[in-house]
């Protein structure tokens, strides 16, 4: 029997159906739902918690993403939040005892125009002011850090400079999700897979539970952490959220025999590339323009992406595309997360993670659990749903495109 199966069998799974009542029911066993459950149990002693998923653990975007962890955002509140999450990733293996394959490799965010160079210079200064390690570097340093780059950009997209984010990293996505799942289960949380939530139970204006295929469950608090399905779930409580669901595609090539150290990103060309531990090249770009719940990939997307990638990294024209896939992302109107109270008693939300929420799994769960347990979580205060009514949007679109 292999080690993973042994670990699975060893976990304290709840057998049978969920209990009729829990203090907290979390809809969605993705990274954010499980991290919230884990932190409720381990930081606040709240263990009468149930996590329900329509599919299996990590079957949403948390098991489909391109695993980039970074904190080089463009507004102070986001830099502070993502830096905290990035630091939590650095110690997650020690904390959970699970090998998440965390690998700090640095991220080069290239500028191909004077305007973009200014944006990257500003990003570096803003990041430094908020505690994130980002420097603006010239083309020579870019070339030194990544010799495979054609810094003339095929004569069309010259690299004028870049911001270099020293602590940019990757970690194996399903290992992260399982680290939190195991930790939560061991702390007494119940997790039920293949248990879709079909509605919310309301008592007057308050959410008091969920309807599931396995019967109704009462809850002191219900938390929605359902990725791209948030509009449906929030709609059951009468909550409208400024979210549109879009598909995001990604693809991977066969293994490249050499080592490509940093993560390479370009917001002018809108693509990013990193090398997986197996040596494969992992490529992503912008989400599909039209809103959709379809998880299909398209040849036109592959073609457009591949053209940009081989322009900057010519060696990649010798690689073959092995697989492509997509996930459906909850994209907020200001490109920032929405976390906290929904405006309806008994109902909290963790959404707006769009194409950038993997890196936020540790801090997102920690902070939402803290808000529920103590009533205060200053790091996520700016990201409440009420910011839209207060005209205090946290607009940061230029940070979202490269995950
Ligand atoms: C191709 C791709 C690449 C990405 N790359 C990156 C990256 O490099 N870096 C980064 O930071 N982010 C990235 N992301 C974004 C990141 O993956 C997501 O933001 C993050 O995983 C969201 O986690 P979550 O827990 O909120 O949602 P999910 O992981 O989607 O989990 C939601 C869960 O809710 C369940 N669910 C839905 N409806 C119901 C229901 N009615 N009842 C019960 N369960 C339900 C689903 O089955 C699912 O398991 C990428 C996303 C994609 C698709």
XYZ file of C-alpha atoms and ligand atoms in Angstrom:
456
model
C 0.000 0.000 0.000
C 1.453 3.394 -0.872
C 1.979 6.144 1.650
C -0.869 8.353 0.363
C -3.465 5.564 0.626
C -2.210 4.718 4.110
C -2.624 8.355 5.144
C -6.150 8.471 3.686
C -7.200 5.349 5.564
C -5.691 6.713 8.750
C -7.752 9.921 8.671
C -10.770 10.237 10.983
C -13.405 10.352 8.199
C -16.993 10.766 9.385
C -18.869 7.645 8.283
C -22.521 7.896 7.165
C -24.468 11.127 6.893
C -23.681 14.568 8.330
C -25.089 15.417 11.772
C -28.347 17.424 11.761
C -26.637 20.468 13.337
C -23.201 22.108 13.264
C -21.885 25.422 14.533
C -20.473 26.139 11.077
C -21.253 24.610 7.685
C -18.837 25.455 4.878
C -20.004 24.898 1.300
C -17.033 23.939 -0.887
C -13.997 21.761 -0.084
C -11.581 23.795 -2.164
C -8.541 25.493 -0.691
C -10.493 28.360 0.842
C -13.244 26.266 2.431
C -10.751 23.797 3.914
C -8.301 26.455 5.058
C -11.148 28.242 6.848
C -12.213 24.992 8.545
C -8.598 24.197 9.481
C -8.048 27.625 11.045
C -11.402 27.614 12.877
C -10.396 24.318 14.484
C -6.702 24.857 15.109
C -6.646 28.565 16.012
C -10.006 29.049 17.696
C -11.049 25.617 18.958
C -14.214 25.696 16.806
C -14.419 22.060 15.712
C -18.161 21.480 15.328
C -17.687 22.304 11.657
C -18.793 20.502 8.504
C -17.362 21.035 4.999
C -19.528 19.829 2.104
C -18.470 19.424 -1.505
C -20.501 18.564 -4.576
C -17.493 16.730 -6.021
C -14.302 15.599 -4.305
C -11.768 17.546 -2.243
C -9.953 20.002 -4.514
C -12.096 19.184 -7.558
C -12.656 22.892 -8.306
C -10.012 25.463 -9.194
C -7.832 24.593 -6.215
C -6.815 21.416 -8.027
C -6.562 23.002 -11.483
C -4.442 26.088 -11.070
C -0.925 26.930 -12.179
C 0.253 27.192 -8.545
C 1.888 30.621 -8.576
C 2.411 32.279 -5.213
C 3.400 35.936 -5.135
C 2.584 39.166 -3.331
C 3.667 41.763 -5.921
C 0.261 43.397 -6.222
C -0.426 47.020 -7.097
C -2.372 48.401 -4.124
C -1.124 48.535 -0.515
C -3.953 46.511 1.058
C -3.444 43.667 -1.409
C 0.335 43.598 -1.010
C -0.050 43.354 2.779
C -2.623 40.542 2.519
C -0.793 38.477 -0.130
C 2.592 38.952 1.578
C 1.116 37.480 4.749
C -0.205 34.537 2.728
C 3.141 34.059 0.940
C 4.881 33.909 4.335
C 2.330 31.396 5.619
C 3.154 29.205 2.595
C 6.841 29.331 3.546
C 6.081 27.626 6.882
C 3.107 25.476 5.865
C 5.153 22.271 5.578
C 6.442 22.679 9.146
C 2.999 23.545 10.449
C 1.067 20.697 8.827
C 3.798 18.075 8.443
C 2.785 17.727 4.766
C 5.221 18.114 1.887
C 3.571 20.700 -0.393
C 6.606 20.944 -2.729
C 7.047 24.638 -1.977
C 9.708 26.046 -4.281
C 10.846 29.671 -4.126
C 12.012 30.562 -7.644
C 11.453 34.305 -8.096
C 9.232 35.966 -10.671
C 10.304 38.202 -13.542
C 7.511 40.524 -14.651
C 8.739 41.886 -17.993
C 8.040 45.333 -19.452
C 8.112 45.755 -23.234
C 7.326 49.479 -23.423
C 8.296 52.665 -21.600
C 4.818 52.810 -20.099
C 5.046 49.256 -18.762
C 8.536 49.908 -17.420
C 7.065 52.762 -15.366
C 4.306 50.458 -14.112
C 6.884 47.869 -13.002
C 9.037 50.554 -11.334
C 5.976 51.760 -9.438
C 5.101 48.174 -8.492
C 8.597 47.632 -7.091
C 8.420 50.779 -4.951
C 4.904 50.034 -3.725
C 5.884 46.449 -2.868
C 8.964 47.557 -0.945
C 6.903 50.075 1.032
C 4.503 47.290 2.053
C 7.159 44.681 2.907
C 7.243 42.606 -0.303
C 10.655 41.930 -1.816
C 10.478 43.335 -5.355
C 13.186 45.248 -7.259
C 13.178 46.914 -10.635
C 15.922 45.387 -12.820
C 17.363 46.177 -16.255
C 17.562 43.898 -19.325
C 21.067 42.609 -18.460
C 19.901 41.360 -15.087
C 16.787 39.846 -16.686
C 19.050 37.938 -19.094
C 21.301 36.793 -16.252
C 18.366 35.455 -14.271
C 16.851 33.713 -17.295
C 19.400 33.004 -20.063
C 16.725 31.287 -22.183
C 14.806 34.550 -22.710
C 15.210 36.352 -26.034
C 15.391 39.833 -24.584
C 15.029 41.378 -28.041
C 11.542 39.782 -28.032
C 12.005 38.650 -31.627
C 12.782 42.270 -32.511
C 9.180 43.191 -31.697
C 8.784 42.997 -27.905
C 12.163 44.057 -26.451
C 12.538 43.644 -22.698
C 13.056 47.207 -21.464
C 13.273 46.057 -17.835
C 11.270 44.089 -15.314
C 10.172 43.948 -11.732
C 11.795 40.987 -9.992
C 9.843 39.481 -7.130
C 12.399 37.517 -5.102
C 9.950 35.440 -3.055
C 7.721 34.364 -5.978
C 7.130 30.625 -5.573
C 5.097 27.589 -6.557
C 3.665 24.698 -4.523
C 1.846 21.540 -5.564
C -1.857 22.550 -5.582
C -3.531 19.296 -4.524
C -0.955 18.761 -1.778
C -1.879 22.187 -0.358
C -5.575 21.335 -0.399
C -4.917 17.954 1.216
C -2.635 19.466 3.855
C -5.564 21.584 5.032
C -8.068 18.725 4.622
C -5.941 16.371 6.751
C -5.300 19.031 9.373
C -8.995 19.890 9.605
C -10.090 16.229 9.783
C -7.540 15.471 12.500
C -8.787 18.465 14.493
C -12.333 17.065 14.432
C -13.901 18.777 11.419
C -16.299 16.667 9.311
C -15.757 16.651 5.536
C -18.344 15.151 3.177
C -17.525 14.716 -0.492
C -20.149 14.134 -3.217
C -22.697 16.046 -1.146
C -24.031 18.975 -3.194
C -25.769 21.776 -1.348
C -29.023 22.442 -3.188
C -30.370 25.403 -1.225
C -30.131 27.495 1.928
C -32.579 27.299 4.817
C -33.831 30.735 5.840
C -35.611 31.733 9.018
C -36.919 35.223 8.375
C -33.949 37.221 7.113
C -31.384 34.832 8.566
C -29.636 31.831 7.019
C -29.985 28.932 9.445
C -28.762 25.955 7.455
C -28.334 24.185 4.143
C -30.337 21.716 2.072
C -28.310 18.802 0.755
C -28.830 15.560 -1.091
C -28.309 13.889 2.311
C -30.958 15.991 4.111
C -31.170 19.388 5.784
C -28.416 20.568 8.115
C -28.841 23.425 10.620
C -25.922 25.754 11.209
C -25.077 28.755 13.361
C -23.150 30.138 10.379
C -23.031 29.047 6.744
C -19.963 30.010 4.708
C -19.981 29.922 0.911
C -16.591 29.004 -0.601
C -17.821 27.627 -3.905
C -15.499 29.221 -6.459
C -17.276 30.058 -9.732
C -20.681 28.965 -8.397
C -21.035 31.821 -5.910
C -23.718 33.742 -7.824
C -26.095 30.762 -7.520
C -25.380 30.069 -3.845
C -25.496 33.734 -2.774
C -28.673 34.131 -4.829
C -30.404 31.576 -2.555
C -29.944 34.084 0.284
C -31.029 36.993 -1.906
C -27.466 38.401 -1.991
C -26.243 39.921 -5.249
C -22.467 39.937 -5.645
C -20.502 41.828 -8.347
C -19.030 38.621 -9.738
C -18.978 37.219 -13.255
C -17.861 33.670 -13.873
C -15.275 33.190 -16.612
C -13.261 30.176 -17.711
C -9.486 30.290 -17.378
C -7.455 27.915 -19.524
C -3.943 26.575 -18.989
C -1.734 24.042 -20.699
C 1.463 22.096 -20.163
C 4.200 20.818 -22.481
C 6.451 17.784 -22.346
C 9.600 18.054 -20.226
C 12.324 20.547 -21.063
C 15.709 18.994 -20.365
C 17.256 22.125 -18.879
C 16.313 24.085 -15.773
C 14.281 27.274 -16.167
C 14.625 28.990 -12.827
C 12.188 31.889 -12.455
C 8.506 32.350 -13.236
C 8.280 34.492 -16.401
C 5.369 36.904 -16.818
C 4.403 39.656 -19.204
C 1.324 41.810 -18.802
C 1.898 43.498 -22.192
C 1.746 40.127 -23.932
C -0.511 38.573 -21.268
C 1.088 35.215 -20.576
C 3.132 33.509 -17.888
C 5.343 30.429 -17.847
C 6.897 28.336 -15.120
C 8.585 24.952 -14.997
C 6.994 22.142 -13.003
C 9.058 19.825 -10.775
C 8.818 17.245 -13.600
C 10.457 19.693 -16.015
C 7.298 20.403 -17.975
C 6.529 23.971 -18.993
C 3.263 25.272 -17.542
C 1.609 28.124 -19.430
C -1.308 30.383 -18.701
C -2.748 33.684 -19.793
C -5.907 35.766 -19.394
C -9.380 34.354 -18.679
C -11.865 33.938 -21.543
C -13.511 37.270 -22.324
C -17.089 36.004 -22.293
C -18.793 34.911 -19.079
C -19.461 31.184 -18.999
C -19.691 28.083 -16.820
C -18.067 25.947 -19.525
C -14.785 24.277 -18.643
C -13.781 23.719 -22.275
C -10.419 24.608 -23.810
C -9.941 25.972 -27.320
C -7.341 25.649 -30.039
C -7.442 29.412 -30.737
C -6.388 30.101 -27.132
C -3.521 27.607 -27.360
C -2.406 29.075 -30.666
C -2.448 32.704 -29.461
C -0.615 31.809 -26.239
C 1.962 29.598 -27.929
C 2.863 32.347 -30.400
C 3.667 34.821 -27.616
C 5.527 32.250 -25.559
C 7.843 31.081 -28.341
C 8.599 34.708 -29.244
C 10.052 35.307 -25.790
C 11.321 31.769 -25.060
C 12.297 30.394 -28.507
C 13.375 26.977 -27.147
C 9.726 26.249 -26.477
C 8.994 25.862 -30.185
C 10.637 22.416 -29.839
C 8.237 21.261 -27.111
C 4.848 19.611 -27.565
C 1.610 20.454 -25.795
C 0.584 17.501 -23.653
C -2.608 18.643 -21.950
C -4.893 21.631 -21.630
C -7.675 22.245 -19.109
C -9.827 25.021 -17.692
C -11.534 26.079 -14.488
C -14.391 28.503 -13.923
C -13.370 31.545 -11.958
C -15.294 33.978 -9.753
C -14.003 37.290 -11.123
C -14.985 40.389 -9.115
C -15.594 43.743 -10.756
C -12.501 45.293 -9.111
C -10.268 42.176 -9.442
C -9.921 41.818 -5.669
C -11.343 39.165 -3.339
C -14.612 39.566 -1.435
C -14.429 38.125 2.073
C -16.536 38.324 5.190
C -20.159 39.068 6.065
C -22.674 38.935 3.250
C -25.167 41.388 4.714
C -27.502 38.492 5.595
C -27.189 37.189 9.169
C -25.682 33.731 9.462
C -24.176 33.820 5.960
C -20.534 34.608 5.133
C -18.703 34.491 1.819
C -15.236 33.876 0.480
C -15.218 34.748 -3.193
C -13.729 36.954 -5.887
C -10.688 34.690 -6.009
C -10.874 34.698 -9.777
C -7.642 33.589 -11.366
C -5.446 34.556 -8.399
C -6.800 32.818 -5.285
C -4.428 29.857 -4.860
C -1.751 32.066 -3.334
C -4.355 33.380 -0.881
C -5.491 30.030 0.536
C -3.508 30.200 3.819
C -4.297 33.821 4.697
C -7.831 33.786 3.271
C -8.840 30.881 5.505
C -6.956 32.205 8.516
C -8.532 35.647 8.291
C -12.096 34.480 7.593
C -11.876 32.097 10.570
C -10.578 34.950 12.729
C -13.428 37.227 11.629
C -16.012 34.570 12.500
C -14.401 33.628 15.807
C -13.434 37.062 17.131
C -15.453 39.549 15.084
C -12.337 41.274 13.759
C -9.781 40.597 11.010
C -8.123 43.901 10.034
C -6.142 42.409 7.127
C -9.331 41.608 5.200
C -11.451 44.514 6.373
C -10.891 46.403 3.083
C -12.158 43.384 1.123
C -15.717 43.242 2.505
C -18.721 43.126 0.173
C -19.908 46.455 1.589
C -17.001 48.243 -0.137
C -19.023 48.405 -3.363
C -21.919 50.224 -1.668
C -19.403 52.584 -0.022
C -17.719 53.251 -3.383
C -14.441 51.988 -1.929
C -13.558 49.413 -4.583
C -10.078 47.839 -4.380
C -9.297 48.114 -8.075
C -6.135 46.256 -9.111
C -6.700 44.833 -12.608
C -3.080 45.153 -13.680
C -1.969 42.712 -10.972
C -4.420 39.977 -11.889
C -3.375 39.040 -15.420
C -0.326 37.002 -14.554
C -2.024 35.037 -11.776
C -6.308 27.340 -14.952
C -6.205 28.113 -13.659
C -4.978 28.618 -13.244
C -4.862 29.337 -12.063
N -3.637 29.732 -11.632
C -3.485 30.345 -10.437
C -2.186 30.666 -9.957
O -1.176 30.365 -10.608
N -2.072 31.308 -8.762
C -3.188 31.655 -8.030
O -3.015 32.270 -6.978
N -4.436 31.313 -8.446
C -4.615 30.666 -9.631
N -5.868 30.293 -10.061
C -7.033 30.636 -9.236
C -7.229 29.665 -8.067
O -7.142 28.340 -8.507
C -8.601 29.899 -7.398
O -8.781 31.273 -7.143
C -8.703 29.148 -6.073
O -8.372 27.805 -6.247
C -10.111 29.282 -5.541
O -10.265 28.408 -4.453
P -11.704 28.183 -3.814
O -11.539 27.296 -2.651
O -12.346 29.535 -3.594
O -12.575 27.514 -4.986
P -12.508 26.053 -5.618
O -11.191 25.431 -5.479
O -13.073 26.186 -7.003
O -13.500 25.204 -4.708
C -14.895 25.385 -4.722
C -15.538 24.048 -4.373
O -16.935 24.269 -4.180
C -17.618 23.123 -4.633
N -19.029 23.499 -4.868
C -19.519 24.366 -5.784
N -20.855 24.454 -5.665
C -21.211 23.614 -4.651
C -22.453 23.250 -4.049
N -23.628 23.768 -4.459
N -22.437 22.345 -3.027
C -21.272 21.813 -2.585
N -20.083 22.123 -3.122
C -20.045 23.004 -4.136
C -16.865 22.703 -5.879
O -17.071 21.323 -6.172
C -15.411 23.021 -5.498
O -14.712 21.875 -5.014
C -6.032 29.598 -11.270
C -7.278 29.100 -11.682
C -7.375 28.347 -12.851
C -8.718 27.815 -13.265
